PDB file of C-alpha atoms in Angstrom:
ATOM      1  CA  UNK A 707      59.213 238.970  69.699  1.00  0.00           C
ATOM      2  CA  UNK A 708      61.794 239.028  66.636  1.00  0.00           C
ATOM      3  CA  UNK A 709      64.919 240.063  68.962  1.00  0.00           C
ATOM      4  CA  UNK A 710      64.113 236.985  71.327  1.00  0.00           C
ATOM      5  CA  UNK A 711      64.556 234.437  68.618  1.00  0.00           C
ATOM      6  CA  UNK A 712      68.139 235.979  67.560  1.00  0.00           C
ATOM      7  CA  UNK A 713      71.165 233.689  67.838  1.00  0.00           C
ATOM      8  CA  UNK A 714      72.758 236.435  69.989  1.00  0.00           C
ATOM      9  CA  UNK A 715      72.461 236.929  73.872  1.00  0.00           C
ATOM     10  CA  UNK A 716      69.856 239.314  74.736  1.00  0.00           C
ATOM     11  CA  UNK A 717      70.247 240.649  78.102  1.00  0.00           C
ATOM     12  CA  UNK A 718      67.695 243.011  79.905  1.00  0.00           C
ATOM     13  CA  UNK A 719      68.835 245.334  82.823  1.00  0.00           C
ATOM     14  CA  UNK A 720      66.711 246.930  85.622  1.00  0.00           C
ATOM     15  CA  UNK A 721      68.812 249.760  86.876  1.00  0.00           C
ATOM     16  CA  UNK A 722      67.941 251.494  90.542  1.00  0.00           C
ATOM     17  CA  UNK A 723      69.681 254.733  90.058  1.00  0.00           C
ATOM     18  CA  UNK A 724      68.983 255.275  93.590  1.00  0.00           C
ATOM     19  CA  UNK A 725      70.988 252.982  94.949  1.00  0.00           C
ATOM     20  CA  UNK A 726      73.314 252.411  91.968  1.00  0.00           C
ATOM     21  CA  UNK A 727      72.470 248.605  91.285  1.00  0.00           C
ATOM     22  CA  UNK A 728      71.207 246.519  88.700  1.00  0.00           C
ATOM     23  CA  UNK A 729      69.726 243.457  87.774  1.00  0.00           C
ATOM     24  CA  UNK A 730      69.838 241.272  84.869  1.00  0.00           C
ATOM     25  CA  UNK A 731      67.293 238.296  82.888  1.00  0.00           C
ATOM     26  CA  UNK A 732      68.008 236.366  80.209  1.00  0.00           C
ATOM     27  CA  UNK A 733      64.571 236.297  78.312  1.00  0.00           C
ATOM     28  CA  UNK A 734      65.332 232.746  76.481  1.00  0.00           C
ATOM     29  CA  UNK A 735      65.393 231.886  80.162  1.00  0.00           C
ATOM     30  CA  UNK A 736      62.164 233.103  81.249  1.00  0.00           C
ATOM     31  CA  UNK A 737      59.923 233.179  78.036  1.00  0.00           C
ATOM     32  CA  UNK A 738      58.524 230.872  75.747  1.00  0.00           C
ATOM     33  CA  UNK A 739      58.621 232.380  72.296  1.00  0.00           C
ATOM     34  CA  UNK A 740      56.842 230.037  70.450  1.00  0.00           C
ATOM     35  CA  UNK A 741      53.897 230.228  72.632  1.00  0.00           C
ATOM     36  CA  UNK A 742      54.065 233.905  72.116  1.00  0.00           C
ATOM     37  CA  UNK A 743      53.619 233.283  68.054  1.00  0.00           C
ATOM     38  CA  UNK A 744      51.229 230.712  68.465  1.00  0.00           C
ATOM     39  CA  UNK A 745      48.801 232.751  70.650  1.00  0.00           C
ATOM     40  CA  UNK A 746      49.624 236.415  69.114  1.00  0.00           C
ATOM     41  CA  UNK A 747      50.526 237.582  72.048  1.00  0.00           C
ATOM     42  CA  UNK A 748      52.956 240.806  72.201  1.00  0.00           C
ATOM     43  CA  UNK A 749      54.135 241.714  75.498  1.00  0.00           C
ATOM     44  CA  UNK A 750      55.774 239.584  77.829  1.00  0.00           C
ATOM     45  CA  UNK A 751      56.969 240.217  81.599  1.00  0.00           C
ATOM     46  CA  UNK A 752      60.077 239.549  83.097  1.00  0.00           C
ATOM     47  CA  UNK A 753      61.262 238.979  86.389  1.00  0.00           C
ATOM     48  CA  UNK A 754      64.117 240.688  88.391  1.00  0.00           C
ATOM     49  CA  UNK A 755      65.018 239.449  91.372  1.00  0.00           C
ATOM     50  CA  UNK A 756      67.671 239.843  93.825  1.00  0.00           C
ATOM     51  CA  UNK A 757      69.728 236.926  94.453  1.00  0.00           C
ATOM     52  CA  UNK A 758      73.018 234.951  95.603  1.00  0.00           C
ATOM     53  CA  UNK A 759      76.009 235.442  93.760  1.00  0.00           C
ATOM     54  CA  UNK A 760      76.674 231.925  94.601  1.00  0.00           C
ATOM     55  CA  UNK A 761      73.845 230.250  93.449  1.00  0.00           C
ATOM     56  CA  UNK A 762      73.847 227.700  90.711  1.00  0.00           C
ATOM     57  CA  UNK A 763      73.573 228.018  87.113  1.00  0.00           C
ATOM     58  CA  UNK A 764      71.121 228.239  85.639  1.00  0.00           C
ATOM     59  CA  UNK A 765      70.566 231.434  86.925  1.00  0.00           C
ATOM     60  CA  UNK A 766      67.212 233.260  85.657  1.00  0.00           C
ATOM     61  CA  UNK A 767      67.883 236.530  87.292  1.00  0.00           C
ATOM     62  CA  UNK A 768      71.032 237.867  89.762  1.00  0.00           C
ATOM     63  CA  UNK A 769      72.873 240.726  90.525  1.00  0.00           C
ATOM     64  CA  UNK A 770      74.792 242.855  87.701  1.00  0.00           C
ATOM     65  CA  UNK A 771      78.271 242.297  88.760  1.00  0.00           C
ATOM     66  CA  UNK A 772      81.685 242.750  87.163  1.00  0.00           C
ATOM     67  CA  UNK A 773      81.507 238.960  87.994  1.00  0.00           C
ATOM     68  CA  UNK A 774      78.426 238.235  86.730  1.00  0.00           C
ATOM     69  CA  UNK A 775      79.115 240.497  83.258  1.00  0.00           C
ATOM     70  CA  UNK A 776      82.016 239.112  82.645  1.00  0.00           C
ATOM     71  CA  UNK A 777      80.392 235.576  82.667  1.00  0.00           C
ATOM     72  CA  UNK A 778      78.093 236.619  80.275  1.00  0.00           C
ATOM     73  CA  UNK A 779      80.056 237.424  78.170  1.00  0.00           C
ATOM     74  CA  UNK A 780      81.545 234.477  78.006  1.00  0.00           C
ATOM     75  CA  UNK A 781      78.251 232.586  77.456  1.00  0.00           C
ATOM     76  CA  UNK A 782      78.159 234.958  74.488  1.00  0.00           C
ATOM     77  CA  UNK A 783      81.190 234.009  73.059  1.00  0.00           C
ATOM     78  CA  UNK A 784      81.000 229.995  73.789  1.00  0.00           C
ATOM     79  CA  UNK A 785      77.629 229.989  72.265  1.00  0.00           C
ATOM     80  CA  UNK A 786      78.979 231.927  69.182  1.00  0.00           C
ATOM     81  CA  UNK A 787      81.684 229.600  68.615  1.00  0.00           C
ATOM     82  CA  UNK A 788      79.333 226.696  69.174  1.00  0.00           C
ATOM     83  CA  UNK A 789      77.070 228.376  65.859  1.00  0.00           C
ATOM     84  CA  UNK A 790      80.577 228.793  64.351  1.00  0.00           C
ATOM     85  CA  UNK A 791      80.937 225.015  64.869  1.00  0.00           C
ATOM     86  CA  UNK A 792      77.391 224.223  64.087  1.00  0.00           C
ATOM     87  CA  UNK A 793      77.155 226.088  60.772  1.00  0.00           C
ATOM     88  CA  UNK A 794      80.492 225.132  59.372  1.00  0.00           C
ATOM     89  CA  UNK A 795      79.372 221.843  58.545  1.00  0.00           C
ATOM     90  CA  UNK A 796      76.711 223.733  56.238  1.00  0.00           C
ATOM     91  CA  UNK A 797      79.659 224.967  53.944  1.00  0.00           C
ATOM     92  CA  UNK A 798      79.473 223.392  50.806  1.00  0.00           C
ATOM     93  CA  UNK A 799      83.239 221.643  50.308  1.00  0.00           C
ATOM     94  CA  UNK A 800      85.730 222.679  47.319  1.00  0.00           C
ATOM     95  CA  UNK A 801      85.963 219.771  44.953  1.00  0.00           C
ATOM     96  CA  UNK A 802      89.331 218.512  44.347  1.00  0.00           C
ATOM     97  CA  UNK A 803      91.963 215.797  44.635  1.00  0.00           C
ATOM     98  CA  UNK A 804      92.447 216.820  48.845  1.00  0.00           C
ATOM     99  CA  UNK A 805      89.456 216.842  50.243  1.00  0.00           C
ATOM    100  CA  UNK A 806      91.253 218.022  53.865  1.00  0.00           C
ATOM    101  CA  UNK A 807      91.923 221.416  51.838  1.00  0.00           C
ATOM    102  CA  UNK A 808      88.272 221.987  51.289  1.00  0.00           C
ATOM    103  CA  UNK A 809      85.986 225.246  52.152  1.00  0.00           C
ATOM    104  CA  UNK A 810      84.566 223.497  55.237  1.00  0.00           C
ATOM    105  CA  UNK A 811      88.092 221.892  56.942  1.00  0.00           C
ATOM    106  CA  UNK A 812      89.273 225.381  56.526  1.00  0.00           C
ATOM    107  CA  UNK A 813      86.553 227.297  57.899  1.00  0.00           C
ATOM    108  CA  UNK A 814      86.277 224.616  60.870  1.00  0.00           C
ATOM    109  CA  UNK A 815      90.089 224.922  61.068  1.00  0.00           C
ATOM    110  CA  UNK A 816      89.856 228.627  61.597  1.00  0.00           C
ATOM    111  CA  UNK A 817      86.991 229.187  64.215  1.00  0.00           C
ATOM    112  CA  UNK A 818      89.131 226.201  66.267  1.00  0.00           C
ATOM    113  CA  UNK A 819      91.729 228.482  65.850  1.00  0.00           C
ATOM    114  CA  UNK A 820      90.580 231.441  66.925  1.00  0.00           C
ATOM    115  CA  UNK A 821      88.166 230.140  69.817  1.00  0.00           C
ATOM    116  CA  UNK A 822      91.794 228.385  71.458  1.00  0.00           C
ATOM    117  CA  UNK A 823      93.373 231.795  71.069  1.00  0.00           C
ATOM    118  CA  UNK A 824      90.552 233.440  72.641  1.00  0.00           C
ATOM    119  CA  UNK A 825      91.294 231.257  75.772  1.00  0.00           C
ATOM    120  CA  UNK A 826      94.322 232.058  75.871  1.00  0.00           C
ATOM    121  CA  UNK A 827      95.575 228.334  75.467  1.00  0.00           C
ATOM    122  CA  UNK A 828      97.126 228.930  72.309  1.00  0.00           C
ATOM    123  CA  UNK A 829      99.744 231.856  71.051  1.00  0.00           C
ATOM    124  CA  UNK A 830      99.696 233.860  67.504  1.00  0.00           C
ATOM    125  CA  UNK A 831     102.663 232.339  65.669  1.00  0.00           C
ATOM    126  CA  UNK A 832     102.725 235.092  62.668  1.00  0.00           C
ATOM    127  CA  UNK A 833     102.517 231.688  60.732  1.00  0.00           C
ATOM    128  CA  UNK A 834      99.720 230.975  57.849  1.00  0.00           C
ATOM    129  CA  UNK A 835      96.334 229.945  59.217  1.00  0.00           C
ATOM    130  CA  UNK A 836      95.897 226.487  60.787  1.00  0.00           C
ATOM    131  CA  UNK A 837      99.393 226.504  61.885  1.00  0.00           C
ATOM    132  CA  UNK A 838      99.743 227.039  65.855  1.00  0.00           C
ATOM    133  CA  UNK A 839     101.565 227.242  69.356  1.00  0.00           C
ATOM    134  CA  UNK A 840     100.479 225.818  72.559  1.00  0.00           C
ATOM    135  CA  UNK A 841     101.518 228.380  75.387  1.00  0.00           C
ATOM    136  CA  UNK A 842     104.410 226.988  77.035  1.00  0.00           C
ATOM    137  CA  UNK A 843     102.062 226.589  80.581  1.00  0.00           C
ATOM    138  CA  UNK A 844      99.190 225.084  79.121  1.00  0.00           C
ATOM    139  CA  UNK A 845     101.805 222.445  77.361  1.00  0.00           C
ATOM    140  CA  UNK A 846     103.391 221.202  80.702  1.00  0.00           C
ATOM    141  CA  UNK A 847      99.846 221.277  82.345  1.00  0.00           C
ATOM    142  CA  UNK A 848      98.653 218.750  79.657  1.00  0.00           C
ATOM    143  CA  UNK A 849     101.629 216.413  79.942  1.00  0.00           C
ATOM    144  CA  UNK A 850     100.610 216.345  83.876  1.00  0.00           C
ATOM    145  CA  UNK A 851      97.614 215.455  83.516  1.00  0.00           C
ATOM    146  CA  UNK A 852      98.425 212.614  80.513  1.00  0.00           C
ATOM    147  CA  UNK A 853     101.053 211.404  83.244  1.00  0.00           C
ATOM    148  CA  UNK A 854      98.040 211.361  85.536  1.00  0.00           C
ATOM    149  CA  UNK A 855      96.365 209.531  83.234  1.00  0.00           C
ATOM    150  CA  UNK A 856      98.900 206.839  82.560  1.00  0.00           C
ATOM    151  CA  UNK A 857      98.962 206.544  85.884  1.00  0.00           C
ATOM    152  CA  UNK A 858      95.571 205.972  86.339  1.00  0.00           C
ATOM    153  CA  UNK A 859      95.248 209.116  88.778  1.00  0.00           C
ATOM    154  CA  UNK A 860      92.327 210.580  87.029  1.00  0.00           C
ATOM    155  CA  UNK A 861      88.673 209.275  88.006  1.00  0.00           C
ATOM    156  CA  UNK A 862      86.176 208.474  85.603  1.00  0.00           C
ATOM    157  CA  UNK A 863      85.856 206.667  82.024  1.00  0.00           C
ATOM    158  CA  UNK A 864      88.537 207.198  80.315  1.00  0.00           C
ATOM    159  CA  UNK A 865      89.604 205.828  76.922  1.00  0.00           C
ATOM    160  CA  UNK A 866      91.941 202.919  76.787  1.00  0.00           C
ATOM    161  CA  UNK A 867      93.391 203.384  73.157  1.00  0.00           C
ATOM    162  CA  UNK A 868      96.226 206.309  73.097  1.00  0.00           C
ATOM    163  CA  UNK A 869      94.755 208.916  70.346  1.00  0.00           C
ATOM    164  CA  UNK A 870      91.156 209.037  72.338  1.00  0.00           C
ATOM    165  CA  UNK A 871      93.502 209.087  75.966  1.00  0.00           C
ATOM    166  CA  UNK A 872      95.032 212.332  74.191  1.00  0.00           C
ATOM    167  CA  UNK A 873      91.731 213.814  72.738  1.00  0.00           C
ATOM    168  CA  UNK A 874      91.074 213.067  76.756  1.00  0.00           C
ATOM    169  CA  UNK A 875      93.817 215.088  77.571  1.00  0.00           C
ATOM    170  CA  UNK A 876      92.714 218.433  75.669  1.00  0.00           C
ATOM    171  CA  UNK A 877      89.581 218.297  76.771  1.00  0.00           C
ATOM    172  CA  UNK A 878      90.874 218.522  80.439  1.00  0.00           C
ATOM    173  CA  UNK A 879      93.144 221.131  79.464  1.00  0.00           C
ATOM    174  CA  UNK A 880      89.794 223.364  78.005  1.00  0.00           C
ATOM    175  CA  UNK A 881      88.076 222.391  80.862  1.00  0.00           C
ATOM    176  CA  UNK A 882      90.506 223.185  83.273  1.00  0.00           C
ATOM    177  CA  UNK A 883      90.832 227.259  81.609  1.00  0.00           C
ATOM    178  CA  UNK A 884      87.085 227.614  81.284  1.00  0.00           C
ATOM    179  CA  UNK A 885      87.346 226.664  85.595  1.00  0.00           C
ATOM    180  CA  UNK A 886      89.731 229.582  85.348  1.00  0.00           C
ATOM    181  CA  UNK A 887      87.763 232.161  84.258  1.00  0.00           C
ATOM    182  CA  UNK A 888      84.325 231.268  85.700  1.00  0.00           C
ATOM    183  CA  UNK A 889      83.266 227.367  87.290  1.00  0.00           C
ATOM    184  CA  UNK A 890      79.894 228.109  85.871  1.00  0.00           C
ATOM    185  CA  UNK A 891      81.148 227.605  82.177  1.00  0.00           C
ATOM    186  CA  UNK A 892      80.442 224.517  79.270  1.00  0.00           C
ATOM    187  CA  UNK A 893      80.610 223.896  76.326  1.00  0.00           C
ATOM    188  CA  UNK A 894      78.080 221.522  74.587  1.00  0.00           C
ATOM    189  CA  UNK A 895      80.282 218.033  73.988  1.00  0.00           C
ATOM    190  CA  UNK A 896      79.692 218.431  70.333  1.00  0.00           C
ATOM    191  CA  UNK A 897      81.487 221.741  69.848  1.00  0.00           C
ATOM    192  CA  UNK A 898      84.106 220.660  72.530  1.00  0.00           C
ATOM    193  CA  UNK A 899      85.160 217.342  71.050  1.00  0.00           C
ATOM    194  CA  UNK A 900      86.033 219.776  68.138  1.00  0.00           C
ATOM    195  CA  UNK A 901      88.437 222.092  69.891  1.00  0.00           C
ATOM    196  CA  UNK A 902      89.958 218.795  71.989  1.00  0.00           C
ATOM    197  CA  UNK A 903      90.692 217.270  69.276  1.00  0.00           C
ATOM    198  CA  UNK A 904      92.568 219.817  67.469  1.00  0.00           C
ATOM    199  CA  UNK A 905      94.180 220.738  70.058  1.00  0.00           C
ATOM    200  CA  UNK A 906      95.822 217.329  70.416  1.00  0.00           C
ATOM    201  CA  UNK A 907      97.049 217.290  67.441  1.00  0.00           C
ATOM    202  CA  UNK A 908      98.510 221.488  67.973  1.00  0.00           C
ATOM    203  CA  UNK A 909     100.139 219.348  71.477  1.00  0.00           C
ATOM    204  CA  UNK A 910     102.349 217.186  69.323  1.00  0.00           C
ATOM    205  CA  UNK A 911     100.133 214.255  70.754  1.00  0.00           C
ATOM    206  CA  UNK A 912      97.670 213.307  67.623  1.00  0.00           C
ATOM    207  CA  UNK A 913      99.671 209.719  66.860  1.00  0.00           C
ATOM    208  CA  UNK A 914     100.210 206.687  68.541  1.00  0.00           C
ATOM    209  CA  UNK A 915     101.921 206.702  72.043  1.00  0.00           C
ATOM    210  CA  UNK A 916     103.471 203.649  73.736  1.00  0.00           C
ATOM    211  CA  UNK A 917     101.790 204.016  77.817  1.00  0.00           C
ATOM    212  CA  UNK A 918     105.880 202.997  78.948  1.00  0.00           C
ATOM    213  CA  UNK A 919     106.879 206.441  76.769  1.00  0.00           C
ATOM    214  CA  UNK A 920     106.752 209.229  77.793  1.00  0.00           C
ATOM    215  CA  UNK A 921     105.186 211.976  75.193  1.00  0.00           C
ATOM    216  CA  UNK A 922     106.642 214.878  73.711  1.00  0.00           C
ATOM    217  CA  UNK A 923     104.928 217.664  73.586  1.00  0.00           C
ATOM    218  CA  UNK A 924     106.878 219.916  71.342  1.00  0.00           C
ATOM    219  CA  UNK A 925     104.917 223.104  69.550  1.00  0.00           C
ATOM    220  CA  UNK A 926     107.266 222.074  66.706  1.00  0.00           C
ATOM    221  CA  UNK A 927     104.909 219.683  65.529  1.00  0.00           C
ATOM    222  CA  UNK A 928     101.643 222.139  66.135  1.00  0.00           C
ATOM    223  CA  UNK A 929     100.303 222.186  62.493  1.00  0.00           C
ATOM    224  CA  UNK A 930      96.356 221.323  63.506  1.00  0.00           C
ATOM    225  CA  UNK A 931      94.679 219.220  61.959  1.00  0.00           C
ATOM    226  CA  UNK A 932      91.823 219.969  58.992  1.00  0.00           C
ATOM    227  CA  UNK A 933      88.695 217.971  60.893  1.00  0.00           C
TER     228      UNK A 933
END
């Protein structure tokens, strides 16, 4: 039962070689593994069953896909960035007159990095860590959808003071790329107000913003922040 309590995805596949298909579960999906300590048990059964690719998450079983690999490994990597996140704040800080140059703003710092690079919405810059560039697409998409906002285009609750409108903004933009590569994508709010909110600040948009002007977003101001 030790490999179903690891942090990493576990995936099991039933392969027909007959036909040339396969099936997937997701154990942490089907099992219970505390029960299994509690009552000593050691074996466990699965269940494999053919089903729509279209069916909603969560999906217990389905068809092993290109489509349906591919998402998993996504799920992989969002839940190891949300660890990242998780055990960053664990890091004991550097003391020091700057506390933003601590051991944990850096570490945090550098999995937000990385995990916006990964999708694609940011660009190396060859620079020193921490320092980034918004793609020039995913720029103009975010000042669309603040001009939405202003406008009051966009449905739901949305913040009326103009540093949580732009921490709004990013997390529309990381929403809006996860849609890209797979609908059936999240990311736990936690982890996600993370990312948003350094990516506001890699935008050009982390400061104060009149709603009559309209905001620059220049990569020349894309040094993110140390959260």
């Amino acid at each position: 039962m030790r490999w179903m309590r690891t942090v990493d995805m576990v995936v099991v596949v039933l392969w027909d070689v007959e036909r040339e298909t396969g099936w997937y579960a997701l154990p942490k999906r089907q099992v219970d593994d505390w029960r299994g300590v509690i009552s000593g048990q050691r074996y466990v059964s699965l269940s494999f069953a053919e089903s729509s690719l279209e069916a909603l998450p969560p999906l217990t079983t389905d068809l092993l896909t290109p489509r349906t690999a591919a998402r998993l490994a996504w799920e992989s990597r969002i839940n190891h960035f949300c660890n990242l996140v998780l055990c960053s704040a664990l890091v004991a800080d550097e003391k020091g007159p700057d506390p933003t140059k601590g051991a944990k703003a850096r570490r945090l710092t550098l999995i937000l990095q990385e995990f916006l690079g990964l999708l694609d919405i940011i660009e190396p810059s060859g620079s020193e860590p921490g320092e980034i560039v918004v793609t020039a697409g995913w720029r103009a998409r975010a000042l669309e959808i603040y001009d939405a906002l202003l406008a009051g285009d966009l449905i739901g609750d949305m913040p009326t003071d103009p540093p949580a409108q732009l921490v709004a903004v990013a997390e529309q933009v990381i929403a809006e790329r996860l849609r890209a590569i797979d609908v059936m994508l999240h990311i736990p709010r936690a982890p996600l107000g993370h990312a948003a909110y350094a990516l506001a600040f890699a935008l050009g948009l982390g400061r104060y913003l009149d709603r009559t002007a309209r905001p620059r977003l220049s990569s020349a101001e894309s040094g993110m922040p140390h959260t």
